[in-house]
Coordinates of C-alpha atoms in Angstrom, one line a residue:
M1 CA 17.4 -6.4 10.6
E2 CA 18.1 -8.1 13.7
K3 CA 17.8 -4.5 15.5
I4 CA 14.5 -3.5 14.5
Q5 CA 12.1 -3.9 17.8
H6 CA 8.7 -5.8 17.5
K7 CA 5.9 -4.9 20.0
T8 CA 2.3 -5.4 20.0
I9 CA -0.3 -2.3 20.9
P10 CA -3.8 -2.3 21.9
V11 CA -5.0 -0.3 18.5
N12 CA -8.6 0.6 17.8
G13 CA -9.7 -2.6 18.9
L14 CA -6.9 -4.8 17.3
K15 CA -3.7 -5.8 19.0
M16 CA -0.6 -4.1 16.3
H17 CA 2.1 -5.7 15.8
V18 CA 4.8 -2.8 15.0
A19 CA 8.4 -2.8 13.7
E20 CA 9.9 -0.6 14.9
L21 CA 13.8 1.4 15.1
G22 CA 15.6 4.3 15.4
E23 CA 14.8 7.8 17.5
G24 CA 14.3 11.3 16.2
P25 CA 11.0 12.2 14.3
L26 CA 8.9 9.7 13.8
V27 CA 8.3 8.1 9.6
L28 CA 4.9 6.3 9.7
F29 CA 5.4 3.1 6.8
I30 CA 2.2 1.7 5.5
H31 CA 2.1 -0.9 3.3
G32 CA 0.2 -2.6 0.3
F33 CA -1.0 -6.0 -0.5
P34 CA 0.1 -8.7 -0.3
E35 CA 2.5 -7.7 2.3
L36 CA 3.7 -6.5 5.7
W37 CA 6.0 -4.9 7.8
Y38 CA 8.7 -6.4 6.3
S39 CA 8.1 -4.6 3.0
W40 CA 9.9 -1.6 4.1
R41 CA 12.7 -3.2 5.6
H42 CA 15.2 -1.3 3.4
Q43 CA 13.7 2.1 4.1
M44 CA 13.3 1.4 8.0
T45 CA 17.4 1.0 8.1
F46 CA 18.1 4.2 5.7
M47 CA 16.1 6.3 7.5
A48 CA 17.0 4.8 11.3
E49 CA 20.8 5.3 10.2
R50 CA 20.1 9.1 9.5
G51 CA 18.3 10.1 12.4
Y52 CA 14.4 9.0 12.1
R53 CA 12.1 6.5 13.9
A54 CA 10.7 4.2 11.4
V55 CA 7.8 2.6 12.4
A56 CA 6.2 0.0 10.4
P57 CA 2.6 -1.3 11.0
D58 CA 1.5 -5.2 9.9
M59 CA -2.0 -3.3 8.4
R60 CA -5.7 -4.6 9.6
G61 CA -5.9 -8.3 8.9
Y62 CA -2.6 -9.0 8.1
G63 CA 0.4 -10.8 9.8
E64 CA 0.9 -10.9 13.6
T65 CA -1.9 -8.4 14.0
T66 CA -4.9 -9.8 15.1
G67 CA -8.7 -9.2 15.9
A68 CA -10.3 -8.1 13.1
P69 CA -13.6 -9.9 12.4
L70 CA -12.2 -11.2 9.3
D71 CA -15.8 -12.5 7.6
D72 CA -17.2 -9.1 8.0
P73 CA -15.3 -7.0 5.2
S74 CA -17.2 -3.7 5.7
K75 CA -14.8 -3.2 9.0
F76 CA -12.0 -3.3 6.0
T77 CA -13.0 0.2 5.3
V78 CA -10.7 3.1 5.0
F79 CA -11.8 5.0 7.6
H80 CA -11.6 2.0 10.2
L81 CA -7.9 1.8 8.2
V82 CA -6.9 5.2 9.1
G83 CA -8.6 5.6 12.6
D84 CA -6.5 2.2 13.0
L85 CA -3.4 4.6 11.9
I86 CA -4.5 7.3 14.3
S87 CA -4.9 5.3 17.4
L88 CA -1.4 4.1 16.9
L89 CA 0.1 7.0 16.8
D90 CA -1.6 8.0 20.1
A91 CA -0.2 5.3 21.6
I92 CA 3.1 6.1 20.4
A93 CA 4.4 9.6 19.6
A94 CA 1.6 11.3 22.2
D95 CA 4.2 13.7 21.8
E96 CA 4.5 14.5 18.1
D97 CA 1.5 16.9 16.7
K98 CA 2.8 15.7 12.8
V99 CA 4.5 12.6 11.5
F100 CA 6.3 11.8 8.1
V101 CA 4.3 9.5 5.9
V102 CA 5.0 7.7 3.8
G103 CA 2.6 4.1 2.0
H104 CA 2.9 1.9 -0.9
D105 CA 0.5 0.4 -3.1
W106 CA -3.2 0.2 -0.4
G107 CA -0.5 2.0 2.0
A108 CA -0.3 4.4 -0.5
L109 CA -4.1 4.6 -0.8
V110 CA -4.7 4.7 2.8
A111 CA -2.0 7.6 3.6
W112 CA -3.5 9.9 1.0
Y113 CA -7.0 9.1 3.1
L114 CA -5.1 9.9 6.2
C115 CA -4.0 13.1 4.6
M116 CA -7.2 14.1 3.9
Y117 CA -9.0 13.7 7.0
R118 CA -6.6 14.3 9.0
P119 CA -3.9 16.6 7.2
D120 CA -2.9 17.6 11.2
R121 CA -1.2 14.5 11.8
V122 CA 0.9 14.8 9.3
K123 CA 4.1 16.7 8.1
A124 CA 5.2 15.4 4.7
L125 CA 3.8 12.5 3.0
V126 CA 5.9 10.1 0.3
N127 CA 3.5 8.3 -1.8
L128 CA 4.6 5.3 -3.9
S129 CA 2.4 3.6 -6.9
V130 CA -0.9 4.6 -6.9
P131 CA -1.7 8.9 -6.9
F132 CA -4.2 10.1 -5.6
T133 CA -7.7 9.4 -7.5
P134 CA -10.5 11.9 -6.8
R135 CA -14.1 10.3 -6.3
N136 CA -16.4 9.6 -9.1
P137 CA -19.2 11.4 -8.1
V138 CA -21.1 8.6 -10.5
M139 CA -19.6 5.1 -10.4
N140 CA -17.8 3.3 -7.7
P141 CA -14.4 1.9 -8.5
V142 CA -15.6 -1.8 -8.5
E143 CA -17.6 -1.3 -11.6
S144 CA -15.6 1.1 -13.2
M145 CA -12.8 -1.8 -13.5
R146 CA -15.7 -4.3 -14.2
K147 CA -16.7 -1.6 -17.5
Y148 CA -13.1 -1.5 -18.5
Y149 CA -11.9 -4.9 -17.5
G150 CA -14.6 -7.4 -17.7
D151 CA -15.2 -10.0 -14.5
D152 CA -11.6 -11.2 -15.0
H153 CA -10.2 -8.2 -13.8
Y154 CA -8.0 -9.0 -10.5
I155 CA -10.4 -6.5 -8.0
C156 CA -13.8 -7.7 -9.5
R157 CA -12.4 -11.4 -8.7
F158 CA -11.9 -10.1 -5.0
Q159 CA -15.2 -9.2 -4.9
E160 CA -16.7 -12.2 -3.4
P161 CA -15.9 -13.4 -0.6
G162 CA -13.7 -16.9 0.1
D163 CA -14.0 -17.2 -4.2
I164 CA -9.9 -15.7 -4.7
E165 CA -8.8 -17.5 -1.7
A166 CA -10.3 -20.7 -2.9
E167 CA -7.7 -20.4 -6.2
F168 CA -5.3 -19.5 -4.1
E169 CA -5.8 -22.2 -2.1
K170 CA -5.0 -25.1 -4.6
V171 CA -2.4 -22.6 -6.2
G172 CA -0.4 -22.9 -2.8
T173 CA 0.6 -19.8 -0.6
K174 CA 4.0 -19.6 -2.0
E175 CA 3.4 -19.5 -5.4
V176 CA 0.8 -16.8 -5.2
L177 CA 3.0 -14.3 -3.7
K178 CA 6.7 -15.5 -6.1
N179 CA 3.7 -14.4 -8.7
M180 CA 2.5 -10.9 -7.5
L181 CA 5.4 -9.9 -5.5
S182 CA 7.6 -11.1 -9.1
F183 CA 4.9 -9.1 -11.5
R184 CA 5.9 -7.2 -14.3
D185 CA 3.3 -6.6 -16.5
P186 CA 2.8 -3.3 -17.0
A187 CA -0.7 -4.7 -18.5
P188 CA -3.7 -5.4 -16.1
L189 CA -3.6 -8.0 -14.6
F190 CA -6.2 -11.1 -14.8
F191 CA -7.2 -13.9 -12.7
P192 CA -10.3 -16.0 -15.0
K193 CA -11.7 -18.3 -13.0
G194 CA -10.5 -21.9 -12.6
K195 CA -7.2 -20.9 -14.6
G196 CA -5.0 -19.5 -11.4
F197 CA -1.7 -17.1 -13.0
T198 CA -2.0 -17.6 -17.2
N199 CA 1.3 -16.6 -17.2
P200 CA 3.5 -17.7 -14.2
V201 CA 6.8 -15.8 -13.7
D202 CA 9.9 -16.5 -12.0
R203 CA 10.7 -15.1 -8.7
A204 CA 12.4 -11.2 -8.9
P205 CA 16.1 -10.6 -8.9
W206 CA 15.3 -8.8 -5.8
L207 CA 13.3 -11.0 -3.8
S208 CA 15.5 -13.5 -2.0
E209 CA 14.8 -17.0 -1.5
D210 CA 14.9 -15.6 2.3
D211 CA 12.3 -12.8 1.8
L212 CA 9.3 -14.9 0.1
D213 CA 9.8 -17.4 2.6
Y214 CA 9.2 -14.8 5.3
Y215 CA 6.0 -13.8 2.9
V216 CA 5.1 -17.3 2.7
S217 CA 5.6 -18.4 6.8
K218 CA 3.1 -14.9 7.6
F219 CA 0.5 -15.6 4.7
E220 CA 0.1 -19.5 5.5
Q221 CA -0.9 -18.5 8.8
T222 CA -3.1 -15.6 8.1
G223 CA -4.4 -16.1 4.9
F224 CA -5.5 -13.9 2.3
T225 CA -8.7 -13.1 3.1
G226 CA -7.3 -9.9 5.3
G227 CA -5.7 -8.2 2.4
V228 CA -8.3 -9.1 0.3
N229 CA -11.0 -7.6 2.6
Y230 CA -9.6 -4.1 1.0
Y231 CA -11.1 -4.6 -2.1
R232 CA -14.5 -5.6 -0.9
A233 CA -14.4 -2.5 0.9
F234 CA -14.2 -0.9 -1.9
G235 CA -17.8 0.0 -2.8
L236 CA -18.6 0.6 0.2
N237 CA -15.3 3.5 1.3
W238 CA -16.9 5.0 -2.7
E239 CA -20.8 5.5 -0.8
L240 CA -18.6 6.9 2.5
N241 CA -16.6 8.8 0.9
A242 CA -19.7 11.4 -0.9
P243 CA -18.4 14.2 1.5
W244 CA -15.2 14.8 0.3
S245 CA -16.2 14.5 -3.4
G246 CA -13.9 17.4 -4.5
A247 CA -11.8 17.4 -1.5
G248 CA -7.7 16.8 -2.3
V249 CA -5.3 16.7 -0.3
K250 CA -3.5 19.6 1.2
V251 CA 0.0 18.4 2.9
P252 CA 3.5 18.5 1.1
V253 CA 3.9 15.2 -0.9
K254 CA 6.6 13.7 -3.4
F255 CA 4.9 10.6 -5.5
M256 CA 6.9 7.7 -6.9
V257 CA 6.0 5.3 -10.1
G258 CA 7.8 2.1 -11.7
E259 CA 7.9 2.9 -15.1
F260 CA 6.3 -0.6 -16.0
D261 CA 4.0 -0.1 -12.5
L262 CA 0.2 -1.9 -13.7
V263 CA -1.5 1.4 -11.9
Y264 CA 0.1 3.9 -13.8
H265 CA -0.7 2.5 -16.8
I266 CA -4.6 2.2 -16.1
P267 CA -6.5 4.6 -18.9
G268 CA -5.9 8.2 -18.1
T269 CA -3.6 7.6 -15.0
K270 CA -0.4 9.0 -17.2
D271 CA -2.6 12.1 -18.0
F272 CA -3.2 12.7 -14.5
V273 CA -0.3 12.6 -12.9
H274 CA 1.8 14.5 -15.6
K275 CA -0.6 17.1 -17.0
G276 CA -2.5 19.1 -13.7
G277 CA -5.5 16.9 -12.6
F278 CA -2.8 16.0 -9.6
K279 CA -1.9 19.0 -9.3
K280 CA -5.1 20.1 -9.2
F281 CA -6.5 18.1 -5.8
V282 CA -2.9 17.9 -4.6
P283 CA -1.8 21.4 -4.2
L284 CA 1.3 21.0 -1.8
L285 CA 2.8 18.4 -5.0
E286 CA 6.7 19.1 -5.3
D287 CA 7.9 16.1 -7.1
V288 CA 6.9 13.6 -9.2
V289 CA 9.5 10.7 -10.0
V290 CA 9.5 8.1 -12.6
L291 CA 11.8 5.0 -12.3
E292 CA 13.1 4.1 -15.3
G293 CA 12.9 0.3 -15.3
A294 CA 11.2 -0.3 -12.3
A295 CA 7.6 -2.0 -12.2
H296 CA 5.2 -2.6 -8.9
F297 CA 7.1 -2.9 -5.8
V298 CA 9.5 -0.2 -6.5
N299 CA 10.7 0.6 -2.9
Q300 CA 11.9 -3.7 -2.6
E301 CA 13.4 -3.5 -6.3
R302 CA 15.2 -0.3 -5.7
P303 CA 15.5 0.4 -2.4
D304 CA 19.0 2.9 -2.5
E305 CA 17.5 4.8 -5.0
I306 CA 13.7 5.1 -3.3
N307 CA 15.5 5.9 0.4
Q308 CA 17.6 8.6 -1.1
H309 CA 14.3 10.6 -2.9
I310 CA 12.3 9.7 0.7
Y311 CA 15.4 11.0 2.8
E312 CA 16.4 14.2 0.4
F313 CA 12.0 15.0 0.6
L314 CA 11.4 14.6 4.4
K315 CA 14.8 16.4 5.6
Q316 CA 13.5 19.9 4.2
F317 CA 10.8 19.8 7.1

């Protein structure tokens, strides 16, 4: 960890904080919510030791990456997020036409769009937790969640600017992060208004006190608005992606998910992943791995297995 280099790079109107380790073919690691570059600490050291250049930015609105207008969720669309990454690659890997990409949670979603918009920049993709989801032509994802789960579902609660932030402030940054990062229930996640976490959990064994403190130190500086804005742009993403209705991803892909991941248990997801739908939209999908006993933050919960899966897949190319 002490060998990881930290840089600030001008990217797409931002000052993007980037963690980097190793030399060789570039592997771009994209984190999710509520996370940071730090979520990839295990993967970065592992891949660097095997001849790769591991690069993990704090994404727009997170950590030490600055310059995003937090008061404007429309500046957090997947076009902005993919644009940030293309600009980053232009700055740090101008001599590499294509790079490897690894994503988790929101990072996986961004990675799918990166591959859909710019397959010319990606050699191969390993995505965790969130499978590719084809655009529903008649209903945006927020409306879908509201229809299935009601207004207390976390994605619905995240929509009103300032609302969930005020709730998190009452609960406390450390308690919020401990409960989210340690969440293992495959059932939907709800935030009933004014009730905070209805089922608080103990800190997960894989999340050390030092790890948790690192996350807390950064989110106490930035707040949660940057990360929550990704959810606030969901509806706008749906509108803007109308030209890609029916489109898929045509780069080589490996997908991994924890058995107890709440995303994996969204109605219809298992059938889509295992019964042909996924392969239809991601024709170069080479492998799907379900890690028994693991939950959502699988790259941190089961790093040894995840590291080996990533390496075995990427070394083919």
